């Protein structure tokens, strides 16, 4: 049985990118593997969220995880800060992470550009904390989107470095993966890059049918294929990328053929996309509000999750400390 670990920062509601990048097929996967799903609230602190919003954001992600079908009796669902062993491993791994490699990380360089007034040490060592999240349970598989690939590579480096330095085999080298095959990047429908919370282009699991339709109908396209076999423009390719994850292969093939023949009507394509997105998220959407309002249930889930996660984390930390040479008097 493989150990699988997936994490999401509580900076807003879950969108289609989170769902297909990090959660795809988890309802089945949680029964087939030992799965850990957590809310990376410590990571969220790197961007200084308002204290008044902080807890509510954690609650949103938790409710949306559960509404999406994660079963707390099967998988281990927890909040990162409820497991102090992660912070302890983070300190230990920081001794093995070098300034140069941290400064060269793509996500760090991007943050330096985006929040030049807040380049804190937590941003620099973000990949180390992420490695601690993964290695604390000795996870072998980590469902993530394409944007996290480099962080997984760094986790493997830190794991290998630890094992070599201390002559141990405490850590396996985890692989990034997506149950649908290749790692994916769900694009925004605004003709730009990826779908994201901060990009303002998200289609969220909490969006209702009308909102989904409105967002999809606004998607950027082009003036139509100039002639048969025209190459697809980037914004239209984005629409097809999203269609591919929500629609049947027949539907995708139908619209591809229409594009290829130069007769596609983007209005029809968008209507189909909106319908398929809504079909995907409707059952999740329907459960979110009720779960979010059940504070007793959320409290039980997090307490139970933290206990299970800490048990696993403590076992790893014990071996880590032994390998390093800590000894009791
Ligand atoms: P975060 O919170 O930005 O996103 C959570 C997960 O969703 C994926 N994702 C996407 N996948 C495909 N297309 C998109 N447009 C898209 N947008 C987001 C992300 O790749 C991610 O898998 N550092 C992580 C959180 C984290 C973590 C971990 C993940 C902390 N510790 C340990 C895995 C293991 C992050 O910021 O993801």
CSV table of C-alpha atoms and ligand atoms in Angstrom, one decimal:
chain,number,residue,atom,x,y,z
A,1,UNK,CA,0.0,0.0,0.0
A,2,UNK,CA,1.4,3.3,-1.1
A,3,UNK,CA,1.5,6.3,1.2
A,4,UNK,CA,-0.1,9.3,-0.6
A,5,UNK,CA,-0.1,12.9,0.6
A,6,UNK,CA,-1.8,15.9,-0.7
A,7,UNK,CA,-1.9,19.5,0.6
A,8,UNK,CA,-3.6,22.8,-0.2
A,9,UNK,CA,-3.0,26.3,1.2
A,10,UNK,CA,-6.0,27.9,2.8
A,11,UNK,CA,-6.0,31.1,0.8
A,12,UNK,CA,-9.5,31.0,-0.6
A,13,UNK,CA,-11.9,28.5,-2.0
A,14,UNK,CA,-10.9,25.4,-3.9
A,15,UNK,CA,-11.0,25.8,-7.7
A,16,UNK,CA,-10.9,23.4,-10.6
A,17,UNK,CA,-7.1,23.6,-10.7
A,18,UNK,CA,-6.9,22.3,-7.1
A,19,UNK,CA,-9.5,19.7,-7.8
A,20,UNK,CA,-8.0,18.2,-10.9
A,21,UNK,CA,-4.3,18.9,-10.0
A,22,UNK,CA,-4.3,17.6,-6.4
A,23,UNK,CA,-7.5,15.6,-5.8
A,24,UNK,CA,-8.4,13.8,-9.0
A,25,UNK,CA,-9.7,10.3,-8.3
A,26,UNK,CA,-9.1,10.6,-4.6
A,27,UNK,CA,-12.6,9.1,-3.7
A,28,UNK,CA,-11.3,5.8,-5.1
A,29,UNK,CA,-7.6,6.3,-4.2
A,30,UNK,CA,-8.4,6.9,-0.5
A,31,UNK,CA,-9.6,3.2,-0.3
A,32,UNK,CA,-6.6,1.8,-2.1
A,33,UNK,CA,-3.7,3.7,-0.4
A,34,UNK,CA,-2.9,5.2,2.9
A,35,UNK,CA,-3.9,8.8,2.2
A,36,UNK,CA,-3.1,12.0,4.0
A,37,UNK,CA,-4.9,15.2,3.0
A,38,UNK,CA,-4.0,18.3,4.9
A,39,UNK,CA,-4.5,22.0,5.0
A,40,UNK,CA,-1.2,23.9,4.7
A,41,UNK,CA,-2.0,26.8,7.1
A,42,UNK,CA,1.6,27.4,8.0
A,43,UNK,CA,2.5,27.9,4.3
A,44,UNK,CA,-0.3,30.4,4.0
A,45,UNK,CA,1.4,32.6,6.6
A,46,UNK,CA,4.1,33.5,4.1
A,47,UNK,CA,1.7,36.0,2.5
A,48,UNK,CA,0.5,37.5,5.8
A,49,UNK,CA,-3.3,36.7,5.8
A,50,UNK,CA,-5.5,38.8,8.0
A,51,UNK,CA,-6.0,37.2,11.5
A,52,UNK,CA,-9.8,37.7,11.1
A,53,UNK,CA,-9.9,35.7,7.9
A,54,UNK,CA,-7.4,33.0,8.7
A,55,UNK,CA,-9.5,30.5,10.5
A,56,UNK,CA,-12.4,30.9,8.1
A,57,UNK,CA,-10.2,30.1,5.2
A,58,UNK,CA,-9.0,26.9,6.9
A,59,UNK,CA,-12.6,26.0,7.6
A,60,UNK,CA,-13.5,26.6,3.9
A,61,UNK,CA,-10.9,24.2,2.6
A,62,UNK,CA,-11.8,21.6,5.2
A,63,UNK,CA,-15.5,21.8,4.3
A,64,UNK,CA,-14.7,21.7,0.6
A,65,UNK,CA,-12.4,18.7,1.0
A,66,UNK,CA,-15.1,16.8,2.9
A,67,UNK,CA,-17.9,17.9,0.5
A,68,UNK,CA,-15.7,16.6,-2.4
A,69,UNK,CA,-15.8,13.2,-0.9
A,70,UNK,CA,-12.8,12.7,1.3
A,71,UNK,CA,-13.8,10.4,4.1
A,72,UNK,CA,-12.2,11.1,7.5
A,73,UNK,CA,-12.8,7.5,8.6
A,74,UNK,CA,-10.7,6.3,5.7
A,75,UNK,CA,-8.2,9.0,4.9
A,76,UNK,CA,-6.3,11.1,7.4
A,77,UNK,CA,-7.5,14.7,7.1
A,78,UNK,CA,-5.7,17.3,9.2
A,79,UNK,CA,-4.6,20.9,9.7
A,80,UNK,CA,-0.8,21.3,9.3
A,81,UNK,CA,-0.4,23.4,12.4
A,82,UNK,CA,-2.1,20.8,14.5
A,83,UNK,CA,0.9,18.5,13.9
A,84,UNK,CA,3.9,20.2,15.6
A,85,UNK,CA,6.2,17.4,14.5
A,86,UNK,CA,6.1,18.9,11.0
A,87,UNK,CA,7.6,22.2,12.3
A,88,UNK,CA,10.2,20.2,14.2
A,89,UNK,CA,11.2,18.3,11.1
A,90,UNK,CA,11.3,21.6,9.2
A,91,UNK,CA,14.0,22.9,11.6
A,92,UNK,CA,16.0,19.8,11.1
A,93,UNK,CA,15.7,19.8,7.3
A,94,UNK,CA,16.6,23.5,7.2
A,95,UNK,CA,20.2,22.5,8.2
A,96,UNK,CA,20.4,20.6,4.9
A,97,UNK,CA,19.0,23.2,2.6
A,98,UNK,CA,21.4,25.7,1.0
A,99,UNK,CA,20.8,29.4,0.4
A,100,UNK,CA,21.8,29.1,-3.3
A,101,UNK,CA,19.3,26.4,-4.2
A,102,UNK,CA,16.5,28.0,-2.2
A,103,UNK,CA,17.1,31.4,-4.0
A,104,UNK,CA,17.0,29.7,-7.3
A,105,UNK,CA,13.6,28.1,-6.8
A,106,UNK,CA,11.1,29.3,-9.4
A,107,UNK,CA,8.3,29.9,-6.9
A,108,UNK,CA,10.6,32.0,-4.7
A,109,UNK,CA,11.7,34.1,-7.6
A,110,UNK,CA,8.1,34.7,-8.6
A,111,UNK,CA,7.2,35.8,-5.1
A,112,UNK,CA,10.2,38.2,-5.0
A,113,UNK,CA,8.7,39.8,-8.1
A,114,UNK,CA,5.1,39.7,-6.8
A,115,UNK,CA,5.5,40.7,-3.2
A,116,UNK,CA,8.8,42.6,-3.1
A,117,UNK,CA,7.8,44.3,0.1
A,118,UNK,CA,7.5,41.0,2.0
A,119,UNK,CA,10.4,38.7,1.0
A,120,UNK,CA,10.4,36.8,4.3
A,121,UNK,CA,12.5,33.8,5.3
A,122,UNK,CA,9.4,31.6,5.3
A,123,UNK,CA,9.1,32.2,1.6
A,124,UNK,CA,12.8,31.3,1.0
A,125,UNK,CA,12.4,28.1,3.0
A,126,UNK,CA,8.9,27.3,1.7
A,127,UNK,CA,10.2,24.2,-0.1
A,128,UNK,CA,11.8,22.9,3.1
A,129,UNK,CA,8.5,23.1,4.9
A,130,UNK,CA,6.9,21.4,2.0
A,131,UNK,CA,9.5,18.6,2.2
A,132,UNK,CA,8.8,18.3,5.9
A,133,UNK,CA,5.1,17.8,5.1
A,134,UNK,CA,5.8,15.0,2.8
A,135,UNK,CA,8.7,13.3,4.5
A,136,UNK,CA,7.1,13.4,8.0
A,137,UNK,CA,4.8,10.6,6.7
A,138,UNK,CA,7.4,9.1,4.4
A,139,UNK,CA,5.0,9.5,1.5
A,140,UNK,CA,5.9,8.0,-1.8
A,141,UNK,CA,3.3,9.7,-4.0
A,142,UNK,CA,2.2,13.3,-3.9
A,143,UNK,CA,-0.7,14.4,-6.1
A,144,UNK,CA,0.1,17.9,-7.3
A,145,UNK,CA,-0.3,20.2,-10.3
A,146,UNK,CA,2.5,20.9,-12.6
A,147,UNK,CA,3.4,24.1,-10.7
A,148,UNK,CA,4.7,22.0,-7.7
A,149,UNK,CA,7.0,19.8,-9.7
A,150,UNK,CA,10.2,21.6,-8.7
A,151,UNK,CA,9.2,21.5,-5.0
A,152,UNK,CA,8.9,17.7,-5.3
A,153,UNK,CA,12.3,17.5,-6.9
A,154,UNK,CA,13.7,19.5,-4.0
A,155,UNK,CA,12.0,17.2,-1.5
A,156,UNK,CA,13.8,14.3,-3.2
A,157,UNK,CA,17.1,16.2,-2.9
A,158,UNK,CA,16.6,16.9,0.8
A,159,UNK,CA,15.6,13.2,1.4
A,160,UNK,CA,18.7,11.9,-0.4
A,161,UNK,CA,20.9,14.4,1.3
A,162,UNK,CA,19.6,13.4,4.8
A,163,UNK,CA,20.0,9.7,4.0
A,164,UNK,CA,23.6,10.2,2.7
A,165,UNK,CA,24.7,12.5,5.5
A,166,UNK,CA,23.4,10.3,8.3
A,167,UNK,CA,24.0,6.9,6.6
A,168,UNK,CA,20.3,6.1,6.9
A,169,UNK,CA,17.4,5.0,4.9
A,170,UNK,CA,14.8,6.9,6.8
A,171,UNK,CA,13.3,8.7,3.8
A,172,UNK,CA,12.0,7.4,0.5
A,173,UNK,CA,12.2,9.7,-2.5
A,174,UNK,CA,8.6,10.8,-3.2
A,175,UNK,CA,7.2,11.3,-6.7
A,176,UNK,CA,4.8,13.9,-8.0
A,177,UNK,CA,1.9,12.4,-9.7
A,178,UNK,CA,-1.7,12.7,-10.9
A,179,UNK,CA,-4.0,9.8,-11.0
A,180,UNK,CA,-5.1,10.8,-14.5
A,181,UNK,CA,-1.6,10.4,-15.9
A,182,UNK,CA,0.7,13.4,-16.6
A,183,UNK,CA,0.9,16.3,-14.1
A,184,UNK,CA,-1.5,18.9,-15.3
A,185,UNK,CA,-1.9,22.7,-15.3
A,186,UNK,CA,-5.5,23.8,-15.5
A,187,UNK,CA,-5.5,27.1,-17.3
A,188,UNK,CA,-7.6,30.1,-16.6
A,189,UNK,CA,-10.3,30.9,-19.2
A,190,UNK,CA,-9.1,34.5,-19.4
A,191,UNK,CA,-6.5,33.7,-22.0
A,192,UNK,CA,-3.6,34.0,-19.5
A,193,UNK,CA,-1.7,31.4,-17.5
A,194,UNK,CA,-2.9,28.9,-14.9
A,195,UNK,CA,-6.2,29.0,-13.0
A,196,UNK,CA,-5.4,30.3,-9.5
A,197,UNK,CA,-6.9,32.0,-6.4
A,198,UNK,CA,-4.7,35.1,-6.7
A,199,UNK,CA,-5.1,35.3,-10.5
A,200,UNK,CA,-8.8,36.1,-10.2
A,201,UNK,CA,-9.8,33.6,-12.8
A,202,UNK,CA,-11.0,30.7,-10.7
A,203,UNK,CA,-14.0,28.5,-11.2
A,204,UNK,CA,-14.7,27.4,-7.7
A,205,UNK,CA,-16.4,24.4,-6.2
A,206,UNK,CA,-18.7,26.8,-4.3
A,207,UNK,CA,-19.8,28.5,-7.6
A,208,UNK,CA,-23.4,27.9,-8.4
A,209,UNK,CA,-24.7,26.9,-11.9
A,210,UNK,CA,-25.3,30.5,-13.0
A,211,UNK,CA,-21.9,31.7,-11.8
A,212,UNK,CA,-20.2,28.8,-13.7
A,213,UNK,CA,-22.1,29.6,-16.8
A,214,UNK,CA,-21.3,33.3,-16.6
A,215,UNK,CA,-17.6,32.7,-16.1
A,216,UNK,CA,-17.4,30.2,-18.9
A,217,UNK,CA,-19.4,32.3,-21.3
A,218,UNK,CA,-16.9,35.1,-20.6
A,219,UNK,CA,-14.0,32.9,-21.6
A,220,UNK,CA,-11.6,34.4,-24.1
A,221,UNK,CA,-11.6,32.8,-27.6
A,222,UNK,CA,-10.5,34.1,-31.0
A,223,UNK,CA,-12.3,35.2,-34.1
A,224,UNK,CA,-12.7,31.5,-35.3
A,225,UNK,CA,-10.5,29.2,-37.3
A,226,UNK,CA,-9.5,31.0,-40.5
A,227,UNK,CA,-9.7,27.9,-42.5
A,228,UNK,CA,-9.9,24.1,-42.0
A,229,UNK,CA,-6.9,22.6,-40.2
A,230,UNK,CA,-6.1,26.0,-38.7
A,231,UNK,CA,-3.8,25.8,-35.7
A,232,UNK,CA,-5.6,26.3,-32.4
A,233,UNK,CA,-5.0,29.6,-30.7
A,234,UNK,CA,-3.7,29.6,-27.1
A,235,UNK,CA,-7.0,30.8,-25.5
A,236,UNK,CA,-9.1,28.2,-27.4
A,237,UNK,CA,-6.5,25.5,-26.5
A,238,UNK,CA,-7.2,26.5,-22.8
A,239,UNK,CA,-10.9,25.9,-23.2
A,240,UNK,CA,-10.2,22.5,-24.7
A,241,UNK,CA,-7.8,21.7,-21.8
A,242,UNK,CA,-10.6,22.3,-19.3
A,243,UNK,CA,-13.1,20.4,-21.5
A,244,UNK,CA,-10.8,17.4,-21.5
A,245,UNK,CA,-10.9,17.0,-17.7
A,246,UNK,CA,-14.7,17.4,-17.3
A,247,UNK,CA,-16.2,16.1,-20.5
A,248,UNK,CA,-16.4,12.6,-22.1
A,249,UNK,CA,-13.8,11.8,-24.8
A,250,UNK,CA,-16.6,11.8,-27.4
A,251,UNK,CA,-17.6,15.3,-26.6
A,252,UNK,CA,-14.0,16.5,-26.8
A,253,UNK,CA,-13.5,14.6,-30.1
A,254,UNK,CA,-16.7,16.2,-31.5
A,255,UNK,CA,-15.6,19.8,-30.8
A,256,UNK,CA,-12.0,19.1,-32.0
A,257,UNK,CA,-13.4,17.8,-35.3
A,258,UNK,CA,-15.5,20.9,-35.6
A,259,UNK,CA,-12.5,23.1,-35.0
A,260,UNK,CA,-10.5,21.2,-37.5
A,261,UNK,CA,-13.2,21.5,-40.1
A,262,UNK,CA,-13.3,25.3,-39.4
A,263,UNK,CA,-17.0,25.3,-38.5
A,264,UNK,CA,-16.8,25.4,-34.7
A,265,UNK,CA,-19.2,27.8,-32.9
A,266,UNK,CA,-17.5,28.9,-29.7
A,267,UNK,CA,-20.9,29.7,-28.1
A,268,UNK,CA,-21.8,26.0,-28.4
A,269,UNK,CA,-18.4,24.9,-27.1
A,270,UNK,CA,-18.8,27.2,-24.0
A,271,UNK,CA,-22.3,26.0,-23.3
A,272,UNK,CA,-21.1,22.4,-23.4
A,273,UNK,CA,-18.1,23.3,-21.1
A,274,UNK,CA,-20.3,25.1,-18.6
A,275,UNK,CA,-22.7,22.1,-18.5
A,276,UNK,CA,-19.9,19.6,-18.0
A,277,UNK,CA,-18.2,21.7,-15.3
A,278,UNK,CA,-21.5,22.1,-13.5
A,279,UNK,CA,-22.2,18.3,-13.7
A,280,UNK,CA,-18.7,17.7,-12.1
A,281,UNK,CA,-19.1,20.2,-9.2
A,282,UNK,CA,-22.9,20.1,-8.6
A,283,UNK,CA,-22.8,17.2,-6.1
A,284,UNK,CA,-19.9,18.8,-4.2
A,285,UNK,CA,-21.4,22.3,-4.3
A,286,UNK,CA,-24.6,20.9,-2.8
A,287,UNK,CA,-22.8,19.7,0.4
A,288,UNK,CA,-20.4,22.5,1.2
A,289,UNK,CA,-22.7,24.9,3.1
A,290,UNK,CA,-24.1,22.2,5.4
A,291,UNK,CA,-20.7,20.7,6.2
A,292,UNK,CA,-19.2,24.2,6.8
A,293,UNK,CA,-21.9,25.1,9.3
A,294,UNK,CA,-21.5,21.9,11.3
A,295,UNK,CA,-18.8,23.0,13.7
A,296,UNK,CA,-19.0,20.0,15.9
A,297,UNK,CA,-18.4,17.7,13.0
A,298,UNK,CA,-15.5,19.8,11.7
A,299,UNK,CA,-14.0,19.8,15.2
A,300,UNK,CA,-14.3,16.0,15.5
A,301,UNK,CA,-12.7,15.5,12.0
A,302,UNK,CA,-9.7,17.7,12.8
A,303,UNK,CA,-9.1,16.2,16.2
A,304,UNK,CA,-9.3,12.7,14.8
A,305,UNK,CA,-7.1,13.7,11.9
A,306,UNK,CA,-4.5,15.3,14.0
A,307,UNK,CA,-4.3,12.3,16.3
A,308,UNK,CA,-3.8,9.9,13.4
A,309,UNK,CA,-1.3,12.3,11.6
A,310,UNK,CA,0.7,12.8,14.8
A,311,UNK,CA,1.1,9.1,15.4
A,312,UNK,CA,2.6,8.7,12.0
A,313,UNK,CA,4.7,11.8,12.3
A,314,UNK,CA,6.1,10.8,15.7
A,315,UNK,CA,7.2,7.5,14.4
A,316,UNK,CA,9.2,9.2,11.6
A,317,UNK,CA,10.6,11.9,13.9
A,318,UNK,CA,11.9,9.2,16.3
A,319,UNK,CA,13.9,7.6,13.5
A,320,UNK,CA,15.1,10.9,12.2
A,321,UNK,CA,16.4,11.9,15.6
A,322,UNK,CA,18.1,8.6,16.1
A,323,UNK,CA,19.8,8.8,12.8
A,324,UNK,CA,21.1,12.4,13.6
A,325,UNK,CA,22.4,11.2,16.9
A,326,UNK,CA,20.1,12.7,19.5
A,327,UNK,CA,20.1,10.7,22.6
A,328,UNK,CA,18.3,10.9,25.9
A,329,UNK,CA,20.3,11.2,29.1
B,1,LIG,P1,-1.7,25.4,-3.7
B,1,LIG,O1,-2.4,25.7,-2.4
B,1,LIG,O2,-1.3,26.6,-4.5
B,1,LIG,O3,-2.5,24.5,-4.6
B,1,LIG,C1,-3.0,23.2,-4.1
B,1,LIG,C2,-2.8,22.1,-5.1
B,1,LIG,O4,-3.5,22.5,-6.3
B,1,LIG,C3,-2.7,22.4,-7.4
B,1,LIG,N1,-3.1,23.5,-8.4
B,1,LIG,C4,-3.2,23.3,-9.7
B,1,LIG,N2,-3.1,22.1,-10.4
B,1,LIG,C5,-3.4,22.2,-11.7
B,1,LIG,N3,-3.8,23.4,-12.3
B,1,LIG,C6,-3.9,24.5,-11.6
B,1,LIG,N4,-4.3,25.7,-12.2
B,1,LIG,C7,-3.6,24.5,-10.2
B,1,LIG,N5,-3.6,25.4,-9.2
B,1,LIG,C8,-3.3,24.8,-8.1
B,1,LIG,C9,-1.3,22.7,-6.9
B,1,LIG,O5,-0.3,22.2,-7.7
B,1,LIG,C10,-1.3,21.9,-5.6
B,1,LIG,O6,-1.1,20.6,-5.8
B,1,LIG,N6,2.8,24.3,-1.9
B,1,LIG,C11,1.5,23.8,-2.1
B,1,LIG,C12,0.8,23.3,-0.9
B,1,LIG,C13,1.5,22.3,-0.1
B,1,LIG,C14,1.7,20.9,-0.5
B,1,LIG,C15,2.6,20.4,0.5
B,1,LIG,C16,1.3,20.1,-1.6
B,1,LIG,C17,2.2,22.5,1.0
B,1,LIG,N7,2.8,21.3,1.4
B,1,LIG,C18,3.0,19.0,0.5
B,1,LIG,C19,1.7,18.8,-1.6
B,1,LIG,C20,2.5,18.3,-0.6
B,1,LIG,C21,0.7,24.9,-2.7
B,1,LIG,O7,0.9,26.1,-2.5
B,1,LIG,O8,-0.4,24.5,-3.4
